[in-house]
Every structure is written in C-alpha cells, then in structure tokens.
Amino acid sequence: MVIEIKRGLSPSLGKGFHSAYADLAPERAFVVYAGSERYPVAESVEVIGLAEMARILANPRALRSQRPPKPPTASF
C-alpha cells in the first residue's frame, strides 16, 4: 500500500508519486487530503479523507475485502 498525504482540498499527483508507484507496484494507493469525499483517480489509486483513512488503518482487514473502485471513463 502506498499513501501520499496532501494538505489542500484539491489533491494532485506529482512526479514523485508516479515514480514511487511504479517502483513499488502496490496493489492499492491512497492520496489522503483535507476533504471528506472518496473517489478513484486512476486504476488502484483513490483520493480519501483523513478520517476515513484513519479508520482503514485501524482495521486493515476491512480494506482487504474491498475492491478498489474503477476510475470514471470519459464518454463523448
């Protein structure tokens, strides 16, 4: 599992995140931010609020039973 923490309400993934993600090849990755919504940004990468991430870390078995959501696909 990879976790990156962002301070603001509009998290973005930088070069360092992508480099670490490629090197570590985790099953799941999270970007923790100051907001409360949870949504996918890429395959196996989710943006998640701090409170919900704390709940996951307190009970990691619950995470194993959840499948990562698929990111939305653009429809034109």
Coordinates of C-alpha atoms in Angstrom, one line a residue:
M1 CA 0.0 0.0 0.0
V2 CA 1.2 3.5 -0.9
I3 CA 0.0 6.6 0.9
E4 CA 0.6 10.2 -0.1
I5 CA -0.7 13.0 2.1
K6 CA -1.7 16.3 0.7
R7 CA -2.6 19.4 2.6
G8 CA -5.2 21.1 0.4
L9 CA -8.7 20.3 -0.9
S10 CA -7.6 19.6 -4.5
P11 CA -5.1 16.8 -4.4
S12 CA -3.0 16.2 -7.4
L13 CA -0.4 13.5 -8.1
G14 CA 3.1 14.7 -8.8
K15 CA 6.1 13.1 -10.4
G16 CA 7.3 11.7 -7.1
F17 CA 4.1 9.8 -6.5
H18 CA 4.1 8.3 -10.0
S19 CA 7.8 7.3 -9.6
A20 CA 7.2 5.6 -6.2
Y21 CA 4.1 3.9 -7.5
A22 CA 6.0 2.5 -10.5
D23 CA 8.9 1.3 -8.3
L24 CA 6.8 -0.3 -5.6
A25 CA 4.0 -1.7 -7.7
P26 CA 1.5 -1.7 -4.8
E27 CA -2.0 -3.3 -5.0
R28 CA -3.6 -0.1 -3.7
A29 CA -2.6 3.5 -3.3
F30 CA -4.2 6.4 -1.4
V31 CA -3.9 10.1 -1.6
V32 CA -5.1 11.5 1.8
Y33 CA -6.4 15.0 1.7
A34 CA -8.3 17.5 3.9
G35 CA -11.7 16.8 2.3
S36 CA -14.1 14.0 3.1
E37 CA -15.0 12.5 -0.3
R38 CA -13.5 9.3 -1.6
Y39 CA -13.1 8.7 -5.3
P40 CA -10.8 6.9 -7.7
V41 CA -8.2 8.9 -9.7
A42 CA -6.5 6.0 -11.5
E43 CA -6.5 2.2 -11.5
S44 CA -6.0 1.2 -7.9
V45 CA -5.4 4.8 -6.7
E46 CA -8.0 6.6 -4.6
V47 CA -8.3 10.0 -3.0
I48 CA -9.6 9.7 0.5
G49 CA -10.2 11.9 3.5
L50 CA -8.1 11.7 6.6
A51 CA -10.8 10.5 8.9
E52 CA -11.7 7.6 6.6
M53 CA -8.0 6.7 6.1
A54 CA -7.6 6.6 9.9
R55 CA -10.5 4.1 10.1
I56 CA -8.9 1.9 7.4
L57 CA -5.5 1.9 9.2
A58 CA -7.2 1.0 12.4
N59 CA -8.8 -2.0 10.8
P60 CA -6.7 -3.1 7.7
R61 CA -8.6 -6.3 7.3
A62 CA -11.6 -4.4 6.1
L63 CA -9.5 -2.9 3.3
R64 CA -8.6 -6.4 2.0
S65 CA -12.3 -7.2 1.5
Q66 CA -12.9 -4.0 -0.5
R67 CA -12.1 -3.9 -4.2
P68 CA -10.7 -0.6 -5.4
P69 CA -13.3 1.4 -7.4
K70 CA -12.7 1.9 -11.1
P71 CA -12.0 5.4 -12.2
P72 CA -14.7 7.0 -14.3
T73 CA -14.4 6.8 -18.0
A74 CA -15.0 9.8 -20.2
S75 CA -17.9 9.5 -22.6
F76 CA -18.1 11.8 -25.6

